[in-house]
Amino acid sequence: MNLNGMTVAVCGSTGFVGRHVVAALTGQGCRVRALVRDREKARGALPEQGVEWVVGDGTDRGAVGELVAGSAAAVQCIGIRREFPPRTTFARQHVMTARVLTEAMRSAGVGRLVHVSALGTRPDAATKYHRSKFEAETIVRNSGLEWTILRPSLVHGADGEFMSMAKDWVLGRAAPWFVLPYFVRVEPPSGFPPAPKLVSAKVQPVHVDDVAQAVVASLRDARAVGEVYALGGPEAFDWPTLLTTIRDTLPITEKWKKPAPLPGVLGAAVATAAEAIGMGGALPFGPSEPIMATEDSVCAMDKAREHLGLRPRGFTSSLKQYAAQI
């Protein structure tokens, strides 16, 4: 499909993935209709040329209906990593936005949808995050639209939240200040004397521009209709290796901080208790994140490589290129 001149509606356009998707689409000659909640944020996040704003929230049926009217396709990038009830919840931001968008698309006669989800999404997941992502995917699958679902691993880039947070840890600007924290699985004791085994998960970081490229390629190639693509980079790391790679690549002198494991079940329990007493905002994570961080987030790229022509860039090499910009 020739994308030049096509009008594409984008939900979540000012978020980390969304703004790179908008840039990739306009780079292909698309006209983008971007759903934005904050005009000031949109001015700093989105290109000036080729982008029309529609002001509203992804759960606002009127705004979403206006967004998709006259569009040839839509891309759903809305996602949150933690909840801040009552307004910011997984049910609202993942599930309801998927329902509102697919209903608006059917009403407007817009048939093509690319939905950005997450690796690890499944109905029996241990976390509300992944279960809500799967519920949103189910809405998309049953929508009657020509859909494609993308499931990226950890998405990285100079302007991403994770890289900013990791830099703050290295510089001692955020808790726990003196170490580089990561969550681990606690496995049954072995050996003598018996001691619990702390095991780091593995993660396969994928560059945000490669995710954006996958969105563009999905719209262009008819083979992507009805497909689910896992997205990851060419390198897999355990968390200590990932964190030390970031530490050693950043243009700073504080190289002495070491990775420190924290049991994921303990982190989840602390976050749950903090939320119960109204102190959840005092922590940098919610109940889902410690558990998600203990699960491997790796994938095979064969189908994305064959159908989408995706050749993701390496984490280490791309980090060296953008480290000074974080």
PDB file of C-alpha atoms in Angstrom, residues 163-270:
ATOM      1  CA  MET A 163      16.477   5.637  30.015  1.00  0.00           C
ATOM      2  CA  SER A 164      15.840   8.830  31.958  1.00  0.00           C
ATOM      3  CA  MET A 165      15.096   6.800  35.098  1.00  0.00           C
ATOM      4  CA  ALA A 166      18.233   4.678  34.650  1.00  0.00           C
ATOM      5  CA  LYS A 167      20.352   7.818  34.280  1.00  0.00           C
ATOM      6  CA  ASP A 168      18.859   9.204  37.495  1.00  0.00           C
ATOM      7  CA  TRP A 169      19.855   5.998  39.307  1.00  0.00           C
ATOM      8  CA  VAL A 170      23.408   6.199  37.987  1.00  0.00           C
ATOM      9  CA  LEU A 171      23.699   9.846  39.031  1.00  0.00           C
ATOM     10  CA  GLY A 172      22.086   9.262  42.413  1.00  0.00           C
ATOM     11  CA  ARG A 173      19.215  11.632  41.618  1.00  0.00           C
ATOM     12  CA  ALA A 174      16.492   9.098  42.446  1.00  0.00           C
ATOM     13  CA  ALA A 175      15.939   6.404  45.072  1.00  0.00           C
ATOM     14  CA  PRO A 176      17.660   4.189  46.066  1.00  0.00           C
ATOM     15  CA  TRP A 177      20.496   6.684  45.275  1.00  0.00           C
ATOM     16  CA  PHE A 178      23.516   4.441  45.908  1.00  0.00           C
ATOM     17  CA  VAL A 179      22.744   1.339  43.809  1.00  0.00           C
ATOM     18  CA  LEU A 180      21.144   0.372  40.498  1.00  0.00           C
ATOM     19  CA  PRO A 181      17.967  -1.504  41.526  1.00  0.00           C
ATOM     20  CA  TYR A 182      16.345  -4.373  39.681  1.00  0.00           C
ATOM     21  CA  PHE A 183      13.696  -6.936  40.616  1.00  0.00           C
ATOM     22  CA  VAL A 184      14.382 -10.689  40.712  1.00  0.00           C
ATOM     23  CA  ARG A 185      12.513 -13.960  41.010  1.00  0.00           C
ATOM     24  CA  VAL A 186      13.071 -15.889  44.215  1.00  0.00           C
ATOM     25  CA  GLU A 187      13.499 -19.593  43.413  1.00  0.00           C
ATOM     26  CA  PRO A 188      13.498 -22.499  45.903  1.00  0.00           C
ATOM     27  CA  PRO A 189      16.640 -23.086  47.973  1.00  0.00           C
ATOM     28  CA  SER A 190      19.276 -25.507  46.753  1.00  0.00           C
ATOM     29  CA  GLY A 191      22.670 -26.746  47.959  1.00  0.00           C
ATOM     30  CA  PHE A 192      23.957 -26.672  51.502  1.00  0.00           C
ATOM     31  CA  PRO A 193      23.390 -24.646  53.457  1.00  0.00           C
ATOM     32  CA  PRO A 194      20.129 -24.105  51.572  1.00  0.00           C
ATOM     33  CA  ALA A 195      19.658 -20.529  50.385  1.00  0.00           C
ATOM     34  CA  PRO A 196      17.042 -19.001  48.113  1.00  0.00           C
ATOM     35  CA  LYS A 197      18.222 -18.316  44.586  1.00  0.00           C
ATOM     36  CA  LEU A 198      17.729 -14.814  43.161  1.00  0.00           C
ATOM     37  CA  VAL A 199      17.252 -14.961  39.395  1.00  0.00           C
ATOM     38  CA  SER A 200      17.200 -11.997  37.012  1.00  0.00           C
ATOM     39  CA  ALA A 201      14.848 -12.014  34.064  1.00  0.00           C
ATOM     40  CA  LYS A 202      16.098 -11.338  30.546  1.00  0.00           C
ATOM     41  CA  VAL A 203      14.958  -8.436  28.410  1.00  0.00           C
ATOM     42  CA  GLN A 204      15.403  -7.716  24.691  1.00  0.00           C
ATOM     43  CA  PRO A 205      15.343  -3.915  24.271  1.00  0.00           C
ATOM     44  CA  VAL A 206      13.947  -2.590  20.996  1.00  0.00           C
ATOM     45  CA  HIS A 207      14.587   0.943  19.761  1.00  0.00           C
ATOM     46  CA  VAL A 208      11.523   3.173  19.619  1.00  0.00           C
ATOM     47  CA  ASP A 209      12.216   4.046  15.976  1.00  0.00           C
ATOM     48  CA  ASP A 210      12.185   0.338  15.107  1.00  0.00           C
ATOM     49  CA  VAL A 211       8.745   0.059  16.718  1.00  0.00           C
ATOM     50  CA  ALA A 212       7.629   3.065  14.658  1.00  0.00           C
ATOM     51  CA  GLN A 213       9.067   1.439  11.540  1.00  0.00           C
ATOM     52  CA  ALA A 214       7.048  -1.703  12.332  1.00  0.00           C
ATOM     53  CA  VAL A 215       3.873   0.412  12.470  1.00  0.00           C
ATOM     54  CA  VAL A 216       4.618   1.918   9.055  1.00  0.00           C
ATOM     55  CA  ALA A 217       5.509  -1.472   7.552  1.00  0.00           C
ATOM     56  CA  SER A 218       2.296  -3.006   8.957  1.00  0.00           C
ATOM     57  CA  LEU A 219       0.206  -0.366   7.202  1.00  0.00           C
ATOM     58  CA  ARG A 220       2.109  -0.837   3.965  1.00  0.00           C
ATOM     59  CA  ASP A 221       2.044  -4.667   3.696  1.00  0.00           C
ATOM     60  CA  ALA A 222      -1.248  -6.563   3.400  1.00  0.00           C
ATOM     61  CA  ARG A 223       0.398  -9.658   4.902  1.00  0.00           C
ATOM     62  CA  ALA A 224       0.305  -7.889   8.291  1.00  0.00           C
ATOM     63  CA  VAL A 225      -3.509  -7.957   8.467  1.00  0.00           C
ATOM     64  CA  GLY A 226      -4.620 -10.358  11.199  1.00  0.00           C
ATOM     65  CA  GLU A 227      -1.071 -10.897  12.456  1.00  0.00           C
ATOM     66  CA  VAL A 228       0.556 -10.460  15.872  1.00  0.00           C
ATOM     67  CA  TYR A 229       4.232  -9.475  15.784  1.00  0.00           C
ATOM     68  CA  ALA A 230       6.634  -9.745  18.714  1.00  0.00           C
ATOM     69  CA  LEU A 231       9.271  -7.016  18.569  1.00  0.00           C
ATOM     70  CA  GLY A 232      12.694  -7.095  20.187  1.00  0.00           C
ATOM     71  CA  GLY A 233      16.222  -6.007  19.442  1.00  0.00           C
ATOM     72  CA  PRO A 234      19.103  -8.308  18.465  1.00  0.00           C
ATOM     73  CA  GLU A 235      20.546  -8.400  22.005  1.00  0.00           C
ATOM     74  CA  ALA A 236      19.123  -9.984  25.165  1.00  0.00           C
ATOM     75  CA  PHE A 237      20.391  -8.945  28.596  1.00  0.00           C
ATOM     76  CA  ASP A 238      19.756  -9.873  32.177  1.00  0.00           C
ATOM     77  CA  TRP A 239      18.967  -6.790  34.234  1.00  0.00           C
ATOM     78  CA  PRO A 240      22.393  -6.400  35.922  1.00  0.00           C
ATOM     79  CA  THR A 241      24.111  -6.487  32.537  1.00  0.00           C
ATOM     80  CA  LEU A 242      21.637  -4.029  31.039  1.00  0.00           C
ATOM     81  CA  LEU A 243      22.090  -1.578  33.927  1.00  0.00           C
ATOM     82  CA  THR A 244      25.886  -1.766  33.934  1.00  0.00           C
ATOM     83  CA  THR A 245      25.904  -1.287  30.157  1.00  0.00           C
ATOM     84  CA  ILE A 246      23.900   1.913  30.610  1.00  0.00           C
ATOM     85  CA  ARG A 247      26.132   3.039  33.482  1.00  0.00           C
ATOM     86  CA  ASP A 248      29.340   2.445  31.545  1.00  0.00           C
ATOM     87  CA  THR A 249      28.070   4.093  28.353  1.00  0.00           C
ATOM     88  CA  LEU A 250      26.717   7.329  29.813  1.00  0.00           C
ATOM     89  CA  PRO A 251      29.171  10.260  29.570  1.00  0.00           C
ATOM     90  CA  ILE A 252      29.558  10.573  33.347  1.00  0.00           C
ATOM     91  CA  THR A 253      32.217   9.781  35.913  1.00  0.00           C
ATOM     92  CA  GLU A 254      30.092   7.969  38.518  1.00  0.00           C
ATOM     93  CA  LYS A 255      30.866   4.410  37.394  1.00  0.00           C
ATOM     94  CA  TRP A 256      31.027   2.847  40.857  1.00  0.00           C
ATOM     95  CA  LYS A 257      27.349   2.128  41.460  1.00  0.00           C
ATOM     96  CA  LYS A 258      26.499  -1.577  41.369  1.00  0.00           C
ATOM     97  CA  PRO A 259      23.288  -3.406  40.459  1.00  0.00           C
ATOM     98  CA  ALA A 260      21.307  -4.496  43.519  1.00  0.00           C
ATOM     99  CA  PRO A 261      18.612  -7.222  43.366  1.00  0.00           C
ATOM    100  CA  LEU A 262      15.246  -6.773  45.072  1.00  0.00           C
ATOM    101  CA  PRO A 263      12.673  -9.597  45.289  1.00  0.00           C
ATOM    102  CA  GLY A 264       9.804  -8.788  42.941  1.00  0.00           C
ATOM    103  CA  VAL A 265       7.191 -10.260  45.285  1.00  0.00           C
ATOM    104  CA  LEU A 266       8.409  -7.951  48.036  1.00  0.00           C
ATOM    105  CA  GLY A 267       8.272  -4.908  45.742  1.00  0.00           C
ATOM    106  CA  ALA A 268       4.729  -5.789  44.696  1.00  0.00           C
ATOM    107  CA  ALA A 269       3.640  -6.239  48.307  1.00  0.00           C
ATOM    108  CA  VAL A 270       5.126  -2.891  49.327  1.00  0.00           C
TER     109      VAL A 270
END
